[in-house]
Amino acid sequence: MDNTNPQGQESSNRICRLFGIRYPIVQGGMVWCSGWRLASAVSNSGGLGLIGAGSLHPENLRHHIRQCKAATDRPFGVNIPLLYPQMQEIIDIIFEEAVKIVFTSAGSPKTWTPLLQSNGVKVAHVVSSSLFARKCEDAGVDAIVAEGFEAGGHNGREETTTLCLVPQVREATSLPLLAAGGIGSGAAMLAALDLGAEGVQIGTRFALAAESSASEAFKQRCLGMAEGDTKLLLKKIGPTRLATNGFSRKVQEAEDRGASAEELREIVGKGRAKKGIFEGEIENGMLEIGQVASQARRIEPVSEIMAGILDEYNRLASRKQPVFA
């Protein structure tokens, strides 16, 4: 793999050049998991760490940004769901704290991209279809994340797998492209790059890292998952991939009998993800996690996760050779 070395040698990989990182691996900005400890650990390991603004009040976000600056001298960014109710405050903090990389999702990239870029911020936007990828290019974003529905948490309504989505987005846009959804190994990273991506965004593996701010109970529940232990639910109000538990079964029962969007919102209530992920209410909380959780075996520090992914990637990439004449 072509990399930017610690001394600053230029990389041929566009993701590495764009963000000033050594490896084209970005940590997803996951609610209740992605605080400064996780983000700085990923950045210190040569990837790009993201602080997840979606579960932080504005001043708490400022605290995490400052702590991250103290913990790493390497690039890091902030992930912002564009439906966040206090967007102007968040944007002001981004400028005041001189954050130089922002990943956006769940909204139109046209709204904030020009302002962010005019203040020296590089912008990447998460999409679930080639149609939205083209809209991102029209909006002038610096990079695109194509996220398949294997991913945990909030998903696109298209329910397109990463294997299908990445080549479609690659055909639709010439922008630097990251693949996301179901990627948790060097083999998956190699496949994503073969499909046309230039890097990967990884969520679930890092959500279960030692530095993740998720509760121990949440991590242990996810480590014990088998294939099929997550489902895409809440499609009437916003498709969300959840681990199976008492809450998800209640949601599925309601959906099976045709519950309205209003009733589903009442079932979800407020603070459900915080209860499940951060506070460890395993049966009644909302456990947002991706399908790749069933491949995780233990809680590891970020440095080991990164090393394992890169070692496997390099080993498999070195073996590649033509098979068919």
PDB file of C-alpha atoms in Angstrom:
ATOM      1  CA  MET A   1       0.000   0.000   0.000  1.00  0.00           C
ATOM      2  CA  ASP A   2       1.194   3.511  -0.726  1.00  0.00           C
ATOM      3  CA  ASN A   3       1.371   5.499   2.482  1.00  0.00           C
ATOM      4  CA  THR A   4       2.408   8.870   3.805  1.00  0.00           C
ATOM      5  CA  ASN A   5       5.318   8.132   6.125  1.00  0.00           C
ATOM      6  CA  PRO A   6       5.751   9.899   9.489  1.00  0.00           C
ATOM      7  CA  GLN A   7       8.364  12.218   7.982  1.00  0.00           C
ATOM      8  CA  GLY A   8       5.823  13.553   5.505  1.00  0.00           C
ATOM      9  CA  GLN A   9       6.695  11.712   2.291  1.00  0.00           C
ATOM     10  CA  GLU A  10       3.949  12.254  -0.261  1.00  0.00           C
ATOM     11  CA  SER A  11       1.543   9.364  -0.767  1.00  0.00           C
ATOM     12  CA  SER A  12      -0.003   8.292  -4.057  1.00  0.00           C
ATOM     13  CA  ASN A  13      -3.221   7.458  -2.193  1.00  0.00           C
ATOM     14  CA  ARG A  14      -5.684  10.359  -2.514  1.00  0.00           C
ATOM     15  CA  ILE A  15      -7.322   9.735   0.881  1.00  0.00           C
ATOM     16  CA  CYS A  16      -3.949   9.833   2.622  1.00  0.00           C
ATOM     17  CA  ARG A  17      -2.978  13.022   0.788  1.00  0.00           C
ATOM     18  CA  LEU A  18      -6.309  14.716   1.391  1.00  0.00           C
ATOM     19  CA  PHE A  19      -6.303  14.195   5.153  1.00  0.00           C
ATOM     20  CA  GLY A  20      -2.556  14.046   5.791  1.00  0.00           C
ATOM     21  CA  ILE A  21      -2.646  10.528   7.235  1.00  0.00           C
ATOM     22  CA  ARG A  22      -0.418   7.481   6.886  1.00  0.00           C
ATOM     23  CA  TYR A  23      -3.059   4.819   6.225  1.00  0.00           C
ATOM     24  CA  PRO A  24      -6.387   5.252   4.382  1.00  0.00           C
ATOM     25  CA  ILE A  25      -8.398   4.082   7.384  1.00  0.00           C
ATOM     26  CA  VAL A  26     -10.990   6.370   8.964  1.00  0.00           C
ATOM     27  CA  GLN A  27     -12.758   5.648  12.236  1.00  0.00           C
ATOM     28  CA  GLY A  28     -16.502   6.207  12.008  1.00  0.00           C
ATOM     29  CA  GLY A  29     -17.954   8.977  14.184  1.00  0.00           C
ATOM     30  CA  MET A  30     -20.335   6.784  16.171  1.00  0.00           C
ATOM     31  CA  VAL A  31     -22.700   8.082  18.845  1.00  0.00           C
ATOM     32  CA  TRP A  32     -21.668   7.252  22.413  1.00  0.00           C
ATOM     33  CA  CYS A  33     -18.482   5.520  21.216  1.00  0.00           C
ATOM     34  CA  SER A  34     -16.362   8.146  19.492  1.00  0.00           C
ATOM     35  CA  GLY A  35     -14.934  10.472  22.083  1.00  0.00           C
ATOM     36  CA  TRP A  36     -11.457  11.987  22.146  1.00  0.00           C
ATOM     37  CA  ARG A  37      -9.775   8.835  23.486  1.00  0.00           C
ATOM     38  CA  LEU A  38     -10.877   6.718  20.535  1.00  0.00           C
ATOM     39  CA  ALA A  39     -10.282   9.438  17.943  1.00  0.00           C
ATOM     40  CA  SER A  40      -6.789  10.263  19.184  1.00  0.00           C
ATOM     41  CA  ALA A  41      -5.839   6.580  19.399  1.00  0.00           C
ATOM     42  CA  VAL A  42      -6.815   6.016  15.760  1.00  0.00           C
ATOM     43  CA  SER A  43      -4.971   9.131  14.635  1.00  0.00           C
ATOM     44  CA  ASN A  44      -1.879   8.166  16.639  1.00  0.00           C
ATOM     45  CA  SER A  45      -1.968   4.778  14.879  1.00  0.00           C
ATOM     46  CA  GLY A  46      -1.794   6.414  11.462  1.00  0.00           C
ATOM     47  CA  GLY A  47      -5.488   6.563  10.561  1.00  0.00           C
ATOM     48  CA  LEU A  48      -8.007   9.374  10.862  1.00  0.00           C
ATOM     49  CA  GLY A  49      -9.926   9.530  14.123  1.00  0.00           C
ATOM     50  CA  LEU A  50     -13.315  11.240  14.242  1.00  0.00           C
ATOM     51  CA  ILE A  51     -15.077  12.665  17.281  1.00  0.00           C
ATOM     52  CA  GLY A  52     -18.792  11.901  17.019  1.00  0.00           C
ATOM     53  CA  ALA A  53     -20.720  15.136  17.554  1.00  0.00           C
ATOM     54  CA  GLY A  54     -24.089  13.391  17.343  1.00  0.00           C
ATOM     55  CA  SER A  55     -24.096  12.466  21.041  1.00  0.00           C
ATOM     56  CA  LEU A  56     -22.334  15.560  22.393  1.00  0.00           C
ATOM     57  CA  HIS A  57     -23.743  18.885  23.536  1.00  0.00           C
ATOM     58  CA  PRO A  58     -21.857  21.779  21.923  1.00  0.00           C
ATOM     59  CA  GLU A  59     -19.645  22.647  24.871  1.00  0.00           C
ATOM     60  CA  ASN A  60     -18.946  18.964  25.498  1.00  0.00           C
ATOM     61  CA  LEU A  61     -17.826  18.723  21.875  1.00  0.00           C
ATOM     62  CA  ARG A  62     -15.430  21.618  22.503  1.00  0.00           C
ATOM     63  CA  HIS A  63     -13.999  19.712  25.471  1.00  0.00           C
ATOM     64  CA  HIS A  64     -13.448  16.578  23.358  1.00  0.00           C
ATOM     65  CA  ILE A  65     -11.769  18.569  20.586  1.00  0.00           C
ATOM     66  CA  ARG A  66      -9.364  20.170  23.040  1.00  0.00           C
ATOM     67  CA  GLN A  67      -8.606  16.851  24.730  1.00  0.00           C
ATOM     68  CA  CYS A  68      -7.956  15.269  21.340  1.00  0.00           C
ATOM     69  CA  LYS A  69      -5.547  18.063  20.426  1.00  0.00           C
ATOM     70  CA  ALA A  70      -3.660  17.399  23.645  1.00  0.00           C
ATOM     71  CA  ALA A  71      -3.554  13.641  22.991  1.00  0.00           C
ATOM     72  CA  THR A  72      -2.352  13.676  19.366  1.00  0.00           C
ATOM     73  CA  ASP A  73      -0.372  15.905  17.040  1.00  0.00           C
ATOM     74  CA  ARG A  74      -1.796  14.108  14.007  1.00  0.00           C
ATOM     75  CA  PRO A  75      -4.885  14.981  11.971  1.00  0.00           C
ATOM     76  CA  PHE A  76      -8.321  14.202  13.374  1.00  0.00           C
ATOM     77  CA  GLY A  77     -11.814  15.359  12.539  1.00  0.00           C
ATOM     78  CA  VAL A  78     -15.401  15.676  13.713  1.00  0.00           C
ATOM     79  CA  ASN A  79     -18.411  13.761  12.409  1.00  0.00           C
ATOM     80  CA  ILE A  80     -21.588  15.872  12.292  1.00  0.00           C
ATOM     81  CA  PRO A  81     -25.084  14.558  11.527  1.00  0.00           C
ATOM     82  CA  LEU A  82     -26.604  17.472   9.615  1.00  0.00           C
ATOM     83  CA  LEU A  83     -29.943  17.012  11.375  1.00  0.00           C
ATOM     84  CA  TYR A  84     -28.294  17.994  14.663  1.00  0.00           C
ATOM     85  CA  PRO A  85     -30.629  20.572  16.308  1.00  0.00           C
ATOM     86  CA  GLN A  86     -27.835  23.003  17.256  1.00  0.00           C
ATOM     87  CA  MET A  87     -25.930  23.062  13.986  1.00  0.00           C
ATOM     88  CA  GLN A  88     -24.887  26.716  14.086  1.00  0.00           C
ATOM     89  CA  GLU A  89     -23.336  26.261  17.525  1.00  0.00           C
ATOM     90  CA  ILE A  90     -21.501  23.165  16.325  1.00  0.00           C
ATOM     91  CA  ILE A  91     -20.189  24.950  13.239  1.00  0.00           C
ATOM     92  CA  ASP A  92     -19.049  27.909  15.344  1.00  0.00           C
ATOM     93  CA  ILE A  93     -17.100  25.541  17.599  1.00  0.00           C
ATOM     94  CA  ILE A  94     -15.517  23.853  14.582  1.00  0.00           C
ATOM     95  CA  PHE A  95     -14.208  27.246  13.443  1.00  0.00           C
ATOM     96  CA  GLU A  96     -13.238  28.495  16.907  1.00  0.00           C
ATOM     97  CA  GLU A  97     -11.276  25.324  17.656  1.00  0.00           C
ATOM     98  CA  ALA A  98      -9.690  25.268  14.176  1.00  0.00           C
ATOM     99  CA  VAL A  99     -10.891  21.769  13.278  1.00  0.00           C
ATOM    100  CA  LYS A 100      -9.702  21.083   9.737  1.00  0.00           C
ATOM    101  CA  ILE A 101     -11.650  17.916   8.813  1.00  0.00           C
ATOM    102  CA  VAL A 102     -15.416  17.363   9.040  1.00  0.00           C
ATOM    103  CA  PHE A 103     -17.444  14.328   7.978  1.00  0.00           C
ATOM    104  CA  THR A 104     -21.148  15.034   7.474  1.00  0.00           C
ATOM    105  CA  SER A 105     -24.159  12.767   7.115  1.00  0.00           C
ATOM    106  CA  ALA A 106     -27.968  12.663   7.314  1.00  0.00           C
ATOM    107  CA  GLY A 107     -28.693  15.808   5.359  1.00  0.00           C
ATOM    108  CA  SER A 108     -27.858  17.854   2.281  1.00  0.00           C
ATOM    109  CA  PRO A 109     -24.139  18.562   1.829  1.00  0.00           C
ATOM    110  CA  LYS A 110     -25.008  21.811   0.025  1.00  0.00           C
ATOM    111  CA  THR A 111     -26.115  23.436   3.277  1.00  0.00           C
ATOM    112  CA  TRP A 112     -22.793  23.699   5.083  1.00  0.00           C
ATOM    113  CA  THR A 113     -20.025  22.546   2.722  1.00  0.00           C
ATOM    114  CA  PRO A 114     -19.274  25.964   1.140  1.00  0.00           C
ATOM    115  CA  LEU A 115     -19.029  27.690   4.525  1.00  0.00           C
ATOM    116  CA  LEU A 116     -16.852  24.936   5.981  1.00  0.00           C
ATOM    117  CA  GLN A 117     -14.508  24.949   3.009  1.00  0.00           C
ATOM    118  CA  SER A 118     -14.261  28.750   2.989  1.00  0.00           C
ATOM    119  CA  ASN A 119     -12.864  28.399   6.515  1.00  0.00           C
ATOM    120  CA  GLY A 120     -10.232  25.869   5.472  1.00  0.00           C
ATOM    121  CA  VAL A 121     -12.140  22.727   6.433  1.00  0.00           C
ATOM    122  CA  LYS A 122     -12.016  19.581   4.286  1.00  0.00           C
ATOM    123  CA  VAL A 123     -15.467  17.993   3.987  1.00  0.00           C
ATOM    124  CA  ALA A 124     -16.434  14.358   3.394  1.00  0.00           C
ATOM    125  CA  HIS A 125     -20.066  13.287   3.166  1.00  0.00           C
ATOM    126  CA  VAL A 126     -21.638   9.875   3.765  1.00  0.00           C
ATOM    127  CA  VAL A 127     -23.986   8.509   1.085  1.00  0.00           C
ATOM    128  CA  SER A 128     -26.009   5.349   0.511  1.00  0.00           C
ATOM    129  CA  SER A 129     -26.536   5.647  -3.244  1.00  0.00           C
ATOM    130  CA  SER A 130     -24.843   6.808  -6.435  1.00  0.00           C
ATOM    131  CA  LEU A 131     -27.577   9.446  -6.809  1.00  0.00           C
ATOM    132  CA  PHE A 132     -26.507  11.124  -3.573  1.00  0.00           C
ATOM    133  CA  ALA A 133     -22.865  10.714  -4.557  1.00  0.00           C
ATOM    134  CA  ARG A 134     -23.517  12.842  -7.629  1.00  0.00           C
ATOM    135  CA  LYS A 135     -25.260  15.420  -5.446  1.00  0.00           C
ATOM    136  CA  CYS A 136     -22.175  15.479  -3.229  1.00  0.00           C
ATOM    137  CA  GLU A 137     -19.967  16.176  -6.216  1.00  0.00           C
ATOM    138  CA  ASP A 138     -22.316  18.998  -7.255  1.00  0.00           C
ATOM    139  CA  ALA A 139     -22.070  20.365  -3.697  1.00  0.00           C
ATOM    140  CA  GLY A 140     -18.275  20.414  -3.975  1.00  0.00           C
ATOM    141  CA  VAL A 141     -17.354  18.058  -1.123  1.00  0.00           C
ATOM    142  CA  ASP A 142     -13.742  16.877  -0.917  1.00  0.00           C
ATOM    143  CA  ALA A 143     -14.495  13.161  -0.492  1.00  0.00           C
ATOM    144  CA  ILE A 144     -17.366  10.691  -0.319  1.00  0.00           C
ATOM    145  CA  VAL A 145     -18.066   7.778   2.017  1.00  0.00           C
ATOM    146  CA  ALA A 146     -20.176   5.067   0.363  1.00  0.00           C
ATOM    147  CA  GLU A 147     -21.823   3.204   3.234  1.00  0.00           C
ATOM    148  CA  GLY A 148     -23.579  -0.106   2.656  1.00  0.00           C
ATOM    149  CA  PHE A 149     -26.467  -1.279   4.801  1.00  0.00           C
ATOM    150  CA  GLU A 150     -24.303  -3.763   6.697  1.00  0.00           C
ATOM    151  CA  ALA A 151     -23.281  -0.795   8.818  1.00  0.00           C
ATOM    152  CA  GLY A 152     -24.548  -0.260  12.342  1.00  0.00           C
ATOM    153  CA  GLY A 153     -26.815   2.558  13.413  1.00  0.00           C
ATOM    154  CA  HIS A 154     -28.643   4.771  10.923  1.00  0.00           C
ATOM    155  CA  ASN A 155     -28.670   3.529   7.349  1.00  0.00           C
ATOM    156  CA  GLY A 156     -29.876   4.598   3.940  1.00  0.00           C
ATOM    157  CA  ARG A 157     -33.296   3.538   2.763  1.00  0.00           C
ATOM    158  CA  GLU A 158     -31.887   1.864  -0.345  1.00  0.00           C
ATOM    159  CA  GLU A 159     -30.585  -1.163   1.610  1.00  0.00           C
ATOM    160  CA  THR A 160     -27.725  -1.569  -0.857  1.00  0.00           C
ATOM    161  CA  THR A 161     -24.813  -3.727   0.257  1.00  0.00           C
ATOM    162  CA  THR A 162     -21.288  -2.343   0.279  1.00  0.00           C
ATOM    163  CA  LEU A 163     -20.265  -4.860  -2.387  1.00  0.00           C
ATOM    164  CA  CYS A 164     -22.833  -3.359  -4.778  1.00  0.00           C
ATOM    165  CA  LEU A 165     -22.686   0.254  -3.637  1.00  0.00           C
ATOM    166  CA  VAL A 166     -18.974   0.991  -3.911  1.00  0.00           C
ATOM    167  CA  PRO A 167     -18.539   0.230  -7.643  1.00  0.00           C
ATOM    168  CA  GLN A 168     -21.754   2.115  -8.430  1.00  0.00           C
ATOM    169  CA  VAL A 169     -20.561   5.183  -6.559  1.00  0.00           C
ATOM    170  CA  ARG A 170     -17.110   4.847  -8.123  1.00  0.00           C
ATOM    171  CA  GLU A 171     -18.709   4.965 -11.556  1.00  0.00           C
ATOM    172  CA  ALA A 172     -20.844   7.960 -10.599  1.00  0.00           C
ATOM    173  CA  THR A 173     -18.111  10.229  -9.244  1.00  0.00           C
ATOM    174  CA  SER A 174     -14.412  10.953  -9.606  1.00  0.00           C
ATOM    175  CA  LEU A 175     -14.021  12.210  -6.031  1.00  0.00           C
ATOM    176  CA  PRO A 176     -11.810  10.432  -3.475  1.00  0.00           C
ATOM    177  CA  LEU A 177     -13.902   7.531  -2.179  1.00  0.00           C
ATOM    178  CA  LEU A 178     -14.080   5.684   1.132  1.00  0.00           C
ATOM    179  CA  ALA A 179     -16.017   2.440   1.546  1.00  0.00           C
ATOM    180  CA  ALA A 180     -17.958   1.739   4.736  1.00  0.00           C
ATOM    181  CA  GLY A 181     -20.316  -0.913   6.064  1.00  0.00           C
ATOM    182  CA  GLY A 182     -19.228  -4.419   7.026  1.00  0.00           C
ATOM    183  CA  ILE A 183     -15.510  -3.624   6.878  1.00  0.00           C
ATOM    184  CA  GLY A 184     -13.544  -4.916   9.838  1.00  0.00           C
ATOM    185  CA  SER A 185     -10.542  -6.767   8.414  1.00  0.00           C
ATOM    186  CA  GLY A 186      -7.651  -6.406   6.044  1.00  0.00           C
ATOM    187  CA  ALA A 187      -9.383  -8.771   3.633  1.00  0.00           C
ATOM    188  CA  ALA A 188     -12.482  -6.564   3.564  1.00  0.00           C
ATOM    189  CA  MET A 189     -10.308  -3.500   3.069  1.00  0.00           C
ATOM    190  CA  LEU A 190      -8.547  -5.153   0.130  1.00  0.00           C
ATOM    191  CA  ALA A 191     -11.907  -6.063  -1.419  1.00  0.00           C
ATOM    192  CA  ALA A 192     -13.182  -2.501  -0.996  1.00  0.00           C
ATOM    193  CA  LEU A 193     -10.119  -1.045  -2.699  1.00  0.00           C
ATOM    194  CA  ASP A 194     -10.414  -3.580  -5.515  1.00  0.00           C
ATOM    195  CA  LEU A 195     -13.985  -2.362  -6.046  1.00  0.00           C
ATOM    196  CA  GLY A 196     -12.810   1.201  -6.553  1.00  0.00           C
ATOM    197  CA  ALA A 197     -12.580   2.726  -3.081  1.00  0.00           C
ATOM    198  CA  GLU A 198      -9.362   4.456  -2.044  1.00  0.00           C
ATOM    199  CA  GLY A 199      -9.794   3.911   1.669  1.00  0.00           C
ATOM    200  CA  VAL A 200     -12.205   2.568   4.264  1.00  0.00           C
ATOM    201  CA  GLN A 201     -14.270   3.905   7.132  1.00  0.00           C
ATOM    202  CA  ILE A 202     -14.562   1.422   9.976  1.00  0.00           C
ATOM    203  CA  GLY A 203     -17.137   1.714  12.737  1.00  0.00           C
ATOM    204  CA  THR A 204     -17.985  -1.500  14.559  1.00  0.00           C
ATOM    205  CA  ARG A 205     -14.424  -2.737  15.151  1.00  0.00           C
ATOM    206  CA  PHE A 206     -13.524   0.597  16.718  1.00  0.00           C
ATOM    207  CA  ALA A 207     -16.797   0.775  18.680  1.00  0.00           C
ATOM    208  CA  LEU A 208     -15.593  -2.364  20.467  1.00  0.00           C
ATOM    209  CA  ALA A 209     -12.050  -1.085  21.030  1.00  0.00           C
ATOM    210  CA  ALA A 210     -10.621  -0.540  24.494  1.00  0.00           C
ATOM    211  CA  GLU A 211     -10.602   3.239  23.917  1.00  0.00           C
ATOM    212  CA  SER A 212     -14.253   3.407  22.822  1.00  0.00           C
ATOM    213  CA  SER A 213     -16.488   5.247  25.273  1.00  0.00           C
ATOM    214  CA  ALA A 214     -19.186   2.582  24.916  1.00  0.00           C
ATOM    215  CA  SER A 215     -19.985   0.690  28.105  1.00  0.00           C
ATOM    216  CA  GLU A 216     -18.294  -2.578  28.946  1.00  0.00           C
ATOM    217  CA  ALA A 217     -21.695  -4.275  28.989  1.00  0.00           C
ATOM    218  CA  PHE A 218     -22.401  -3.122  25.421  1.00  0.00           C
ATOM    219  CA  LYS A 219     -19.012  -4.316  24.203  1.00  0.00           C
ATOM    220  CA  GLN A 220     -19.388  -7.717  25.829  1.00  0.00           C
ATOM    221  CA  ARG A 221     -22.894  -8.162  24.381  1.00  0.00           C
ATOM    222  CA  CYS A 222     -21.614  -7.393  20.895  1.00  0.00           C
ATOM    223  CA  LEU A 223     -18.629  -9.712  21.252  1.00  0.00           C
ATOM    224  CA  GLY A 224     -21.027 -12.584  21.943  1.00  0.00           C
ATOM    225  CA  MET A 225     -23.087 -12.039  18.806  1.00  0.00           C
ATOM    226  CA  ALA A 226     -23.608 -14.633  16.094  1.00  0.00           C
ATOM    227  CA  GLU A 227     -24.476 -14.172  12.422  1.00  0.00           C
ATOM    228  CA  GLY A 228     -27.936 -12.694  12.083  1.00  0.00           C
ATOM    229  CA  ASP A 229     -27.930 -11.084  15.521  1.00  0.00           C
ATOM    230  CA  THR A 230     -28.507  -7.635  14.026  1.00  0.00           C
ATOM    231  CA  LYS A 231     -31.511  -6.406  12.074  1.00  0.00           C
ATOM    232  CA  LEU A 232     -32.426  -3.302  10.121  1.00  0.00           C
ATOM    233  CA  LEU A 233     -35.467  -1.872  11.895  1.00  0.00           C
ATOM    234  CA  LEU A 234     -37.409   1.389  12.306  1.00  0.00           C
ATOM    235  CA  LYS A 235     -37.706   1.814   8.544  1.00  0.00           C
ATOM    236  CA  LYS A 236     -40.733   4.107   8.827  1.00  0.00           C
ATOM    237  CA  ILE A 237     -38.799   6.693  10.821  1.00  0.00           C
ATOM    238  CA  GLY A 238     -35.194   6.030   9.772  1.00  0.00           C
ATOM    239  CA  PRO A 239     -33.645   2.611   9.055  1.00  0.00           C
ATOM    240  CA  THR A 240     -31.379   1.625  11.937  1.00  0.00           C
ATOM    241  CA  ARG A 241     -29.326  -1.550  12.374  1.00  0.00           C
ATOM    242  CA  LEU A 242     -29.687  -2.876  15.913  1.00  0.00           C
ATOM    243  CA  ALA A 243     -28.476  -5.851  17.885  1.00  0.00           C
ATOM    244  CA  THR A 244     -31.239  -8.227  18.914  1.00  0.00           C
ATOM    245  CA  ASN A 245     -32.534  -7.629  22.454  1.00  0.00           C
ATOM    246  CA  GLY A 246     -35.795  -6.961  24.262  1.00  0.00           C
ATOM    247  CA  PHE A 247     -36.128  -3.499  22.754  1.00  0.00           C
ATOM    248  CA  SER A 248     -35.458  -4.594  19.167  1.00  0.00           C
ATOM    249  CA  ARG A 249     -37.959  -7.451  19.513  1.00  0.00           C
ATOM    250  CA  LYS A 250     -40.562  -4.973  20.719  1.00  0.00           C
ATOM    251  CA  VAL A 251     -39.865  -2.796  17.682  1.00  0.00           C
ATOM    252  CA  GLN A 252     -40.068  -5.733  15.305  1.00  0.00           C
ATOM    253  CA  GLU A 253     -43.356  -6.913  16.785  1.00  0.00           C
ATOM    254  CA  ALA A 254     -44.782  -3.415  16.324  1.00  0.00           C
ATOM    255  CA  GLU A 255     -43.539  -3.205  12.744  1.00  0.00           C
ATOM    256  CA  ASP A 256     -44.909  -6.661  11.921  1.00  0.00           C
ATOM    257  CA  ARG A 257     -48.402  -5.550  12.929  1.00  0.00           C
ATOM    258  CA  GLY A 258     -48.129  -2.344  10.922  1.00  0.00           C
ATOM    259  CA  ALA A 259     -47.380   0.209  13.647  1.00  0.00           C
ATOM    260  CA  SER A 260     -47.392   3.816  12.507  1.00  0.00           C
ATOM    261  CA  ALA A 261     -44.330   6.047  12.489  1.00  0.00           C
ATOM    262  CA  GLU A 262     -45.793   7.943  15.444  1.00  0.00           C
ATOM    263  CA  GLU A 263     -46.165   4.756  17.490  1.00  0.00           C
ATOM    264  CA  LEU A 264     -42.614   3.704  16.648  1.00  0.00           C
ATOM    265  CA  ARG A 265     -41.308   7.072  17.815  1.00  0.00           C
ATOM    266  CA  GLU A 266     -43.153   6.569  21.098  1.00  0.00           C
ATOM    267  CA  ILE A 267     -41.561   3.124  21.513  1.00  0.00           C
ATOM    268  CA  VAL A 268     -38.103   4.542  20.890  1.00  0.00           C
ATOM    269  CA  GLY A 269     -38.644   7.491  23.227  1.00  0.00           C
ATOM    270  CA  LYS A 270     -35.676   9.663  24.186  1.00  0.00           C
ATOM    271  CA  GLY A 271     -32.156   8.668  25.111  1.00  0.00           C
ATOM    272  CA  ARG A 272     -32.602   5.052  24.044  1.00  0.00           C
ATOM    273  CA  ALA A 273     -29.196   4.799  22.304  1.00  0.00           C
ATOM    274  CA  LYS A 274     -27.439   6.381  25.282  1.00  0.00           C
ATOM    275  CA  LYS A 275     -29.075   3.863  27.604  1.00  0.00           C
ATOM    276  CA  GLY A 276     -27.983   0.931  25.484  1.00  0.00           C
ATOM    277  CA  ILE A 277     -24.526   1.932  24.289  1.00  0.00           C
ATOM    278  CA  PHE A 278     -23.212   4.283  26.971  1.00  0.00           C
ATOM    279  CA  GLU A 279     -25.077   3.200  30.087  1.00  0.00           C
ATOM    280  CA  GLY A 280     -25.166  -0.536  29.340  1.00  0.00           C
ATOM    281  CA  GLU A 281     -28.905  -1.238  29.531  1.00  0.00           C
ATOM    282  CA  ILE A 282     -28.538  -4.290  27.334  1.00  0.00           C
ATOM    283  CA  GLU A 283     -32.145  -5.493  27.219  1.00  0.00           C
ATOM    284  CA  ASN A 284     -34.036  -2.203  27.016  1.00  0.00           C
ATOM    285  CA  GLY A 285     -31.528   0.063  25.301  1.00  0.00           C
ATOM    286  CA  MET A 286     -30.949   0.679  21.595  1.00  0.00           C
ATOM    287  CA  LEU A 287     -27.837  -1.283  20.641  1.00  0.00           C
ATOM    288  CA  GLU A 288     -26.586   0.196  17.374  1.00  0.00           C
ATOM    289  CA  ILE A 289     -23.918  -2.069  15.855  1.00  0.00           C
ATOM    290  CA  GLY A 290     -22.956  -3.443  12.452  1.00  0.00           C
ATOM    291  CA  GLN A 291     -23.123  -6.958  11.069  1.00  0.00           C
ATOM    292  CA  VAL A 292     -19.356  -7.347  11.280  1.00  0.00           C
ATOM    293  CA  ALA A 293     -19.641  -7.492  15.100  1.00  0.00           C
ATOM    294  CA  SER A 294     -20.077 -11.251  14.826  1.00  0.00           C
ATOM    295  CA  GLN A 295     -16.454 -11.443  13.641  1.00  0.00           C
ATOM    296  CA  ALA A 296     -15.046  -9.647  16.691  1.00  0.00           C
ATOM    297  CA  ARG A 297     -13.602 -11.891  19.382  1.00  0.00           C
ATOM    298  CA  ARG A 298     -12.201  -9.637  22.097  1.00  0.00           C
ATOM    299  CA  ILE A 299     -11.768  -6.060  23.212  1.00  0.00           C
ATOM    300  CA  GLU A 300      -8.483  -4.793  21.787  1.00  0.00           C
ATOM    301  CA  PRO A 301      -6.642  -1.485  21.907  1.00  0.00           C
ATOM    302  CA  VAL A 302      -6.821   0.550  18.712  1.00  0.00           C
ATOM    303  CA  SER A 303      -3.121  -0.017  18.013  1.00  0.00           C
ATOM    304  CA  GLU A 304      -3.696  -3.789  17.796  1.00  0.00           C
ATOM    305  CA  ILE A 305      -6.808  -3.430  15.655  1.00  0.00           C
ATOM    306  CA  MET A 306      -4.974  -1.195  13.203  1.00  0.00           C
ATOM    307  CA  ALA A 307      -1.915  -3.446  13.106  1.00  0.00           C
ATOM    308  CA  GLY A 308      -4.047  -6.535  12.494  1.00  0.00           C
ATOM    309  CA  ILE A 309      -5.992  -4.942   9.654  1.00  0.00           C
ATOM    310  CA  LEU A 310      -2.859  -3.615   7.963  1.00  0.00           C
ATOM    311  CA  ASP A 311      -0.897  -6.861   8.390  1.00  0.00           C
ATOM    312  CA  GLU A 312      -3.723  -8.881   6.831  1.00  0.00           C
ATOM    313  CA  TYR A 313      -4.171  -6.348   4.037  1.00  0.00           C
ATOM    314  CA  ASN A 314      -0.480  -6.363   3.142  1.00  0.00           C
ATOM    315  CA  ARG A 315      -0.195 -10.147   3.364  1.00  0.00           C
ATOM    316  CA  LEU A 316      -3.164 -10.744   1.075  1.00  0.00           C
ATOM    317  CA  ALA A 317      -2.245  -7.937  -1.330  1.00  0.00           C
ATOM    318  CA  SER A 318       1.244  -9.381  -1.783  1.00  0.00           C
ATOM    319  CA  ARG A 319      -0.237 -12.744  -2.799  1.00  0.00           C
ATOM    320  CA  LYS A 320      -2.499 -11.376  -5.500  1.00  0.00           C
ATOM    321  CA  GLN A 321      -1.749 -12.740  -8.954  1.00  0.00           C
ATOM    322  CA  PRO A 322      -3.685 -13.530 -12.124  1.00  0.00           C
ATOM    323  CA  VAL A 323      -5.613 -16.779 -11.885  1.00  0.00           C
ATOM    324  CA  PHE A 324      -7.348 -16.941 -15.265  1.00  0.00           C
ATOM    325  CA  ALA A 325      -5.463 -16.784 -18.548  1.00  0.00           C
TER     326      ALA A 325
END
